[in-house]
């Protein structure tokens, strides 16, 4: 997994990143539990895959995939922005645009 000292050293030295993961029982407290953050991240992925149908993007090249995904993300942002400006009760709800 991602808990080895060698793997963490590789990430830090070669990629210049800090690996943040839940603490294991056999190590001292470092970062704590990420239960709430994990739910938030999974919720974002679910929205991207479900509402925006990113699994069926239809792109045939990598550039085509990027363009189609970007277009859907911009459409999502535009819908949320519009909901804020019309003072909709649910700002992030896209049901009205989901046809």
Tab-separated table of C-alpha atoms in Angstrom:
chain	number	residue	atom	x	y	z
A	1	UNK	CA	0.000	0.000	0.000
A	2	UNK	CA	0.894	3.587	0.609
A	3	UNK	CA	2.179	3.151	4.161
A	4	UNK	CA	5.786	2.139	3.515
A	5	UNK	CA	8.662	4.410	4.482
A	6	UNK	CA	10.417	3.792	1.139
A	7	UNK	CA	7.305	4.718	-0.852
A	8	UNK	CA	6.794	7.885	1.169
A	9	UNK	CA	10.448	8.833	0.694
A	10	UNK	CA	10.125	8.252	-3.082
A	11	UNK	CA	7.065	10.542	-3.260
A	12	UNK	CA	8.819	13.275	-1.296
A	13	UNK	CA	12.189	13.169	-3.070
A	14	UNK	CA	11.134	12.456	-6.657
A	15	UNK	CA	7.783	14.192	-6.889
A	16	UNK	CA	8.190	16.931	-4.286
A	17	UNK	CA	4.868	16.008	-2.691
A	18	UNK	CA	3.760	15.065	0.789
A	19	UNK	CA	1.769	11.867	1.046
A	20	UNK	CA	-1.138	12.366	3.415
A	21	UNK	CA	-2.953	9.219	4.510
A	22	UNK	CA	-4.824	7.993	7.594
A	23	UNK	CA	-2.622	6.964	10.497
A	24	UNK	CA	-2.068	3.261	11.067
A	25	UNK	CA	-2.497	1.702	14.489
A	26	UNK	CA	1.202	0.846	14.773
A	27	UNK	CA	2.536	4.380	14.167
A	28	UNK	CA	2.449	7.653	16.061
A	29	UNK	CA	-0.252	10.248	15.367
A	30	UNK	CA	0.555	12.282	12.246
A	31	UNK	CA	-2.502	13.248	10.249
A	32	UNK	CA	-5.477	11.617	11.994
A	33	UNK	CA	-8.624	10.249	10.407
A	34	UNK	CA	-9.846	11.386	6.984
A	35	UNK	CA	-13.396	9.992	7.093
A	36	UNK	CA	-15.151	13.325	6.398
A	37	UNK	CA	-12.720	14.373	3.700
A	38	UNK	CA	-13.027	11.008	1.994
A	39	UNK	CA	-16.827	11.327	1.865
A	40	UNK	CA	-16.494	14.798	0.347
A	41	UNK	CA	-14.078	13.546	-2.321
A	42	UNK	CA	-16.273	10.545	-3.148
A	43	UNK	CA	-19.264	12.871	-3.441
A	44	UNK	CA	-17.381	14.998	-5.978
A	45	UNK	CA	-16.376	11.902	-7.968
A	46	UNK	CA	-19.964	10.643	-7.894
A	47	UNK	CA	-21.190	13.987	-9.265
A	48	UNK	CA	-18.560	14.011	-11.991
A	49	UNK	CA	-19.238	10.436	-13.051
A	50	UNK	CA	-23.010	10.480	-12.638
A	51	UNK	CA	-24.496	13.862	-13.450
A	52	UNK	CA	-21.852	14.847	-15.969
A	53	UNK	CA	-21.636	11.352	-17.521
A	54	UNK	CA	-17.859	11.471	-17.595
A	55	UNK	CA	-17.617	7.702	-17.987
A	56	UNK	CA	-19.331	8.035	-21.389
A	57	UNK	CA	-17.442	11.108	-22.564
A	58	UNK	CA	-17.302	10.080	-26.238
A	59	UNK	CA	-13.815	11.458	-26.872
A	60	UNK	CA	-11.633	9.506	-29.263
A	61	UNK	CA	-8.338	11.222	-28.538
A	62	UNK	CA	-6.856	12.522	-25.307
A	63	UNK	CA	-7.405	16.101	-26.485
A	64	UNK	CA	-11.025	15.232	-27.277
A	65	UNK	CA	-11.540	13.779	-23.803
A	66	UNK	CA	-10.037	16.913	-22.220
A	67	UNK	CA	-12.283	19.173	-24.311
A	68	UNK	CA	-15.454	17.236	-23.506
A	69	UNK	CA	-14.695	16.995	-19.788
A	70	UNK	CA	-13.811	20.701	-19.618
A	71	UNK	CA	-17.038	21.627	-21.406
A	72	UNK	CA	-19.083	19.641	-18.898
A	73	UNK	CA	-17.255	21.159	-15.925
A	74	UNK	CA	-17.825	24.655	-17.307
A	75	UNK	CA	-21.505	23.842	-17.813
A	76	UNK	CA	-21.733	22.650	-14.207
A	77	UNK	CA	-20.053	25.835	-12.968
A	78	UNK	CA	-22.378	27.967	-15.101
A	79	UNK	CA	-25.431	26.194	-13.682
A	80	UNK	CA	-24.264	26.723	-10.099
A	81	UNK	CA	-23.409	30.372	-10.841
A	82	UNK	CA	-26.867	30.880	-12.350
A	83	UNK	CA	-28.529	29.314	-9.298
A	84	UNK	CA	-26.681	31.761	-7.050
A	85	UNK	CA	-27.778	34.739	-9.147
A	86	UNK	CA	-31.450	33.751	-9.221
A	87	UNK	CA	-31.284	32.998	-5.476
A	88	UNK	CA	-32.372	29.388	-5.929
A	89	UNK	CA	-33.028	27.543	-2.662
A	90	UNK	CA	-30.528	24.815	-3.586
A	91	UNK	CA	-27.456	26.376	-5.165
A	92	UNK	CA	-25.751	23.182	-6.332
A	93	UNK	CA	-28.856	21.385	-7.562
A	94	UNK	CA	-28.821	20.835	-11.311
A	95	UNK	CA	-32.125	18.986	-11.593
A	96	UNK	CA	-33.659	21.829	-13.610
A	97	UNK	CA	-30.873	21.470	-16.218
A	98	UNK	CA	-30.760	17.643	-16.303
A	99	UNK	CA	-32.711	16.796	-19.467
